[in-house]
Structure formats: C-alpha cells, structure tokens
PDB file of C-alpha atoms in Angstrom:
ATOM      1  CA  MET A   1       3.809  -2.916 -18.037  1.00  0.00           C
ATOM      2  CA  ASP A   2       2.572  -4.314 -14.758  1.00  0.00           C
ATOM      3  CA  ILE A   3       0.700  -2.329 -12.145  1.00  0.00           C
ATOM      4  CA  VAL A   4       2.367  -2.274  -8.741  1.00  0.00           C
ATOM      5  CA  LEU A   5       0.512  -1.016  -5.683  1.00  0.00           C
ATOM      6  CA  VAL A   6       3.032   0.981  -3.649  1.00  0.00           C
ATOM      7  CA  ASP A   7       2.382   0.955   0.099  1.00  0.00           C
ATOM      8  CA  THR A   8       2.617   3.945   2.412  1.00  0.00           C
ATOM      9  CA  SER A   9       5.748   2.504   4.034  1.00  0.00           C
ATOM     10  CA  VAL A  10       7.591   2.746   0.721  1.00  0.00           C
ATOM     11  CA  TRP A  11       6.326   6.241  -0.087  1.00  0.00           C
ATOM     12  CA  ILE A  12       7.493   7.558   3.277  1.00  0.00           C
ATOM     13  CA  ASN A  13      10.989   6.179   2.718  1.00  0.00           C
ATOM     14  CA  PHE A  14      10.973   7.285  -0.934  1.00  0.00           C
ATOM     15  CA  PHE A  15      10.000  10.902  -0.162  1.00  0.00           C
ATOM     16  CA  LYS A  16      12.524  11.082   2.704  1.00  0.00           C
ATOM     17  CA  ALA A  17      15.236   9.593   0.435  1.00  0.00           C
ATOM     18  CA  LYS A  18      15.709   6.743   2.899  1.00  0.00           C
ATOM     19  CA  GLU A  19      17.178   3.848   0.969  1.00  0.00           C
ATOM     20  CA  THR A  20      15.501   0.528   1.589  1.00  0.00           C
ATOM     21  CA  LYS A  21      15.181  -2.402  -0.751  1.00  0.00           C
ATOM     22  CA  ALA A  22      11.630  -1.343  -1.640  1.00  0.00           C
ATOM     23  CA  SER A  23      12.280   2.402  -1.974  1.00  0.00           C
ATOM     24  CA  LEU A  24      15.268   1.670  -4.227  1.00  0.00           C
ATOM     25  CA  PHE A  25      13.115  -0.688  -6.302  1.00  0.00           C
ATOM     26  CA  LEU A  26      10.590   2.112  -6.753  1.00  0.00           C
ATOM     27  CA  LYS A  27      13.274   4.678  -7.595  1.00  0.00           C
ATOM     28  CA  ASN A  28      14.947   2.349 -10.110  1.00  0.00           C
ATOM     29  CA  ASN A  29      11.708   1.214 -11.758  1.00  0.00           C
ATOM     30  CA  LEU A  30       9.639   4.395 -12.011  1.00  0.00           C
ATOM     31  CA  ASN A  31       9.672   4.114 -15.810  1.00  0.00           C
ATOM     32  CA  ASN A  32       9.186   0.332 -15.914  1.00  0.00           C
ATOM     33  CA  ILE A  33       6.000  -0.069 -13.893  1.00  0.00           C
ATOM     34  CA  ILE A  34       2.580   1.488 -13.604  1.00  0.00           C
ATOM     35  CA  ILE A  35       2.243   2.747 -10.056  1.00  0.00           C
ATOM     36  CA  GLY A  36      -1.077   2.069  -8.429  1.00  0.00           C
ATOM     37  CA  THR A  37      -2.603   3.614  -5.355  1.00  0.00           C
ATOM     38  CA  CYS A  38      -5.790   3.426  -3.327  1.00  0.00           C
ATOM     39  CA  PRO A  39      -7.590   5.818  -0.968  1.00  0.00           C
ATOM     40  CA  VAL A  40      -6.133   4.462   2.270  1.00  0.00           C
ATOM     41  CA  ILE A  41      -2.556   4.842   0.996  1.00  0.00           C
ATOM     42  CA  VAL A  42      -3.255   8.382  -0.186  1.00  0.00           C
ATOM     43  CA  GLN A  43      -4.706   9.278   3.214  1.00  0.00           C
ATOM     44  CA  GLU A  44      -1.843   7.710   5.154  1.00  0.00           C
ATOM     45  CA  VAL A  45       0.790   9.490   3.080  1.00  0.00           C
ATOM     46  CA  LEU A  46      -0.930  12.880   3.096  1.00  0.00           C
ATOM     47  CA  GLN A  47      -1.750  12.929   6.801  1.00  0.00           C
ATOM     48  CA  GLY A  48       1.949  12.727   7.647  1.00  0.00           C
ATOM     49  CA  ILE A  49       2.993  15.739   5.577  1.00  0.00           C
ATOM     50  CA  VAL A  50       3.749  18.869   7.581  1.00  0.00           C
ATOM     51  CA  SER A  51       4.241  21.608   4.983  1.00  0.00           C
ATOM     52  CA  ASP A  52       1.337  22.882   2.861  1.00  0.00           C
ATOM     53  CA  LYS A  53       3.637  23.166  -0.161  1.00  0.00           C
ATOM     54  CA  ASP A  54       4.697  19.504   0.094  1.00  0.00           C
ATOM     55  CA  PHE A  55       1.092  18.473   0.778  1.00  0.00           C
ATOM     56  CA  ASN A  56      -0.117  20.128  -2.428  1.00  0.00           C
ATOM     57  CA  SER A  57       2.733  18.815  -4.577  1.00  0.00           C
ATOM     58  CA  ILE A  58       2.208  15.260  -3.334  1.00  0.00           C
ATOM     59  CA  ILE A  59      -1.533  15.514  -4.012  1.00  0.00           C
ATOM     60  CA  THR A  60      -0.656  16.494  -7.582  1.00  0.00           C
ATOM     61  CA  TYR A  61       1.801  13.586  -7.816  1.00  0.00           C
ATOM     62  CA  PHE A  62      -0.769  11.083  -6.508  1.00  0.00           C
ATOM     63  CA  ASN A  63      -3.453  12.423  -8.861  1.00  0.00           C
ATOM     64  CA  ASN A  64      -1.330  11.136 -11.740  1.00  0.00           C
ATOM     65  CA  LEU A  65      -1.087   7.557 -10.431  1.00  0.00           C
ATOM     66  CA  THR A  66      -3.339   4.673 -11.417  1.00  0.00           C
ATOM     67  CA  ARG A  67      -6.227   4.488  -8.973  1.00  0.00           C
ATOM     68  CA  LEU A  68      -7.391   1.107  -7.803  1.00  0.00           C
ATOM     69  CA  THR A  69     -11.116   1.219  -7.209  1.00  0.00           C
ATOM     70  CA  GLY A  70     -13.896  -1.003  -6.044  1.00  0.00           C
ATOM     71  CA  ASN A  71     -16.963  -1.148  -3.898  1.00  0.00           C
ATOM     72  CA  THR A  72     -15.630   0.351  -0.682  1.00  0.00           C
ATOM     73  CA  TYR A  73     -18.057  -1.566   1.517  1.00  0.00           C
ATOM     74  CA  MET A  74     -17.166  -4.906  -0.081  1.00  0.00           C
ATOM     75  CA  LEU A  75     -13.478  -4.066   0.272  1.00  0.00           C
ATOM     76  CA  ALA A  76     -14.027  -3.247   3.958  1.00  0.00           C
ATOM     77  CA  HIS A  77     -15.889  -6.530   4.460  1.00  0.00           C
ATOM     78  CA  ASP A  78     -13.123  -8.482   2.737  1.00  0.00           C
ATOM     79  CA  ALA A  79     -10.445  -6.694   4.787  1.00  0.00           C
ATOM     80  CA  ALA A  80     -12.287  -7.548   8.009  1.00  0.00           C
ATOM     81  CA  LYS A  81     -12.590 -11.176   6.890  1.00  0.00           C
ATOM     82  CA  LEU A  82      -8.871 -11.295   6.120  1.00  0.00           C
ATOM     83  CA  TYR A  83      -8.013  -9.791   9.507  1.00  0.00           C
ATOM     84  CA  ARG A  84     -10.260 -12.304  11.284  1.00  0.00           C
ATOM     85  CA  GLU A  85      -8.875 -15.276   9.334  1.00  0.00           C
ATOM     86  CA  LEU A  86      -5.336 -14.284  10.255  1.00  0.00           C
ATOM     87  CA  ARG A  87      -6.310 -13.835  13.920  1.00  0.00           C
ATOM     88  CA  LYS A  88      -7.755 -17.363  13.937  1.00  0.00           C
ATOM     89  CA  LYS A  89      -4.314 -18.555  12.822  1.00  0.00           C
ATOM     90  CA  GLY A  90      -2.661 -16.642  15.678  1.00  0.00           C
ATOM     91  CA  ILE A  91      -1.452 -13.771  13.514  1.00  0.00           C
ATOM     92  CA  THR A  92      -2.255 -10.234  14.595  1.00  0.00           C
ATOM     93  CA  ILE A  93      -1.818  -7.554  11.981  1.00  0.00           C
ATOM     94  CA  ARG A  94      -0.633  -4.409  13.764  1.00  0.00           C
ATOM     95  CA  LYS A  95      -2.442  -1.961  11.485  1.00  0.00           C
ATOM     96  CA  PRO A  96      -5.832  -3.169  10.239  1.00  0.00           C
ATOM     97  CA  ASN A  97      -5.536  -0.738   7.287  1.00  0.00           C
ATOM     98  CA  ASP A  98      -2.856  -3.108   5.972  1.00  0.00           C
ATOM     99  CA  CYS A  99      -5.585  -5.698   5.441  1.00  0.00           C
ATOM    100  CA  LEU A 100      -7.534  -3.155   3.402  1.00  0.00           C
ATOM    101  CA  ILE A 101      -4.474  -2.339   1.294  1.00  0.00           C
ATOM    102  CA  ALA A 102      -3.829  -6.059   0.793  1.00  0.00           C
ATOM    103  CA  VAL A 103      -7.430  -6.586  -0.334  1.00  0.00           C
ATOM    104  CA  TYR A 104      -7.115  -3.809  -2.934  1.00  0.00           C
ATOM    105  CA  ALA A 105      -4.041  -5.558  -4.347  1.00  0.00           C
ATOM    106  CA  MET A 106      -5.576  -9.035  -4.278  1.00  0.00           C
ATOM    107  CA  ARG A 107      -8.853  -7.963  -5.903  1.00  0.00           C
ATOM    108  CA  GLU A 108      -6.976  -6.200  -8.713  1.00  0.00           C
ATOM    109  CA  GLY A 109      -4.421  -9.017  -9.068  1.00  0.00           C
ATOM    110  CA  VAL A 110      -1.486  -6.636  -8.661  1.00  0.00           C
ATOM    111  CA  ALA A 111       1.705  -6.990  -6.659  1.00  0.00           C
ATOM    112  CA  LEU A 112       2.309  -4.899  -3.551  1.00  0.00           C
ATOM    113  CA  LEU A 113       5.614  -3.141  -2.970  1.00  0.00           C
ATOM    114  CA  HIS A 114       6.106  -2.605   0.756  1.00  0.00           C
ATOM    115  CA  ASP A 115       8.486  -2.022   3.655  1.00  0.00           C
ATOM    116  CA  ASP A 116       6.147  -3.513   6.266  1.00  0.00           C
ATOM    117  CA  ARG A 117       6.543  -6.958   7.833  1.00  0.00           C
ATOM    118  CA  ASP A 118       2.778  -7.390   8.220  1.00  0.00           C
ATOM    119  CA  PHE A 119       2.441  -7.734   4.450  1.00  0.00           C
ATOM    120  CA  GLN A 120       4.905 -10.624   4.490  1.00  0.00           C
ATOM    121  CA  LEU A 121       2.638 -12.380   6.989  1.00  0.00           C
ATOM    122  CA  ILE A 122      -0.471 -11.598   4.978  1.00  0.00           C
ATOM    123  CA  SER A 123       1.152 -12.934   1.798  1.00  0.00           C
ATOM    124  CA  GLN A 124       2.002 -16.241   3.512  1.00  0.00           C
ATOM    125  CA  TYR A 125      -1.667 -16.907   4.277  1.00  0.00           C
ATOM    126  CA  SER A 126      -3.470 -15.336   1.324  1.00  0.00           C
ATOM    127  CA  SER A 127      -3.172 -14.721  -2.391  1.00  0.00           C
ATOM    128  CA  LEU A 128      -1.351 -11.404  -1.858  1.00  0.00           C
ATOM    129  CA  LYS A 129       1.637 -11.058  -4.194  1.00  0.00           C
ATOM    130  CA  VAL A 130       4.445  -8.958  -2.753  1.00  0.00           C
ATOM    131  CA  ILE A 131       7.646  -7.469  -4.117  1.00  0.00           C
TER     132      ILE A 131
END
C-alpha cells in the first residue's frame, strides 16, 4: 500500500462531510492507502476544532496515522527555498505552510491529497506528486 499525505484542506471537508473530489477519494480509499500526516497538518486541523470532545477524538484519530518525520530545521529551510523559488517565477503561495507540507511529501516521496489550488502550482514547478 502507498502512503498518501492528506492535507488539512481535505481533512476539513472530510470531517464536515463536504463532498469534494479529494474528500471522496479519502472516504473511498481509507482501506486502500496508508494515511500520512505531519505536524503542521495536525496543528492546522486541531486549531480549527471548537468542541473539546471533537478535539480529543481527532487527536486520537491522528495518533493512529503514519507520521512523516524529518529534521524540522532542514524541512523549514527547504520550505523557505521552495517558497522563494516559486516567487522568483512570479508565483505567490498564499499560505507558506503549504510549502512546508509539500516539502514533507517530496522528501518522503509520497503523494499529496489536497483541495488547495496552491499545491497544483507547487506541483507544476517541483517534484511534488499530487492526487
């Protein structure tokens, strides 16, 4: 089974039962893929949760996912380099954390499942594989 890094944008739609191409892919493939996550995605998802009960259940859910790891300072450097390279090409990524998420995926050689147009731009000018 392949590891797929699932972006915050997909998790938000998935947990709210909002059907998008990516959230449906996740729903339909939960048993066919290994779901990966990284610290920035966990933070982004958790910070948007209002209820303590939901917060705790989603922490438990995320604790069971495959964690992508790495040297956080090197990842930050690589994300900044990616952001700068894209800016030089006239592309501004709206949320710099997206560059960090992209770097996690690229370093691990995994595909990224997303509902965010910035990742399409990143994938056009880098080795990021997207679903």
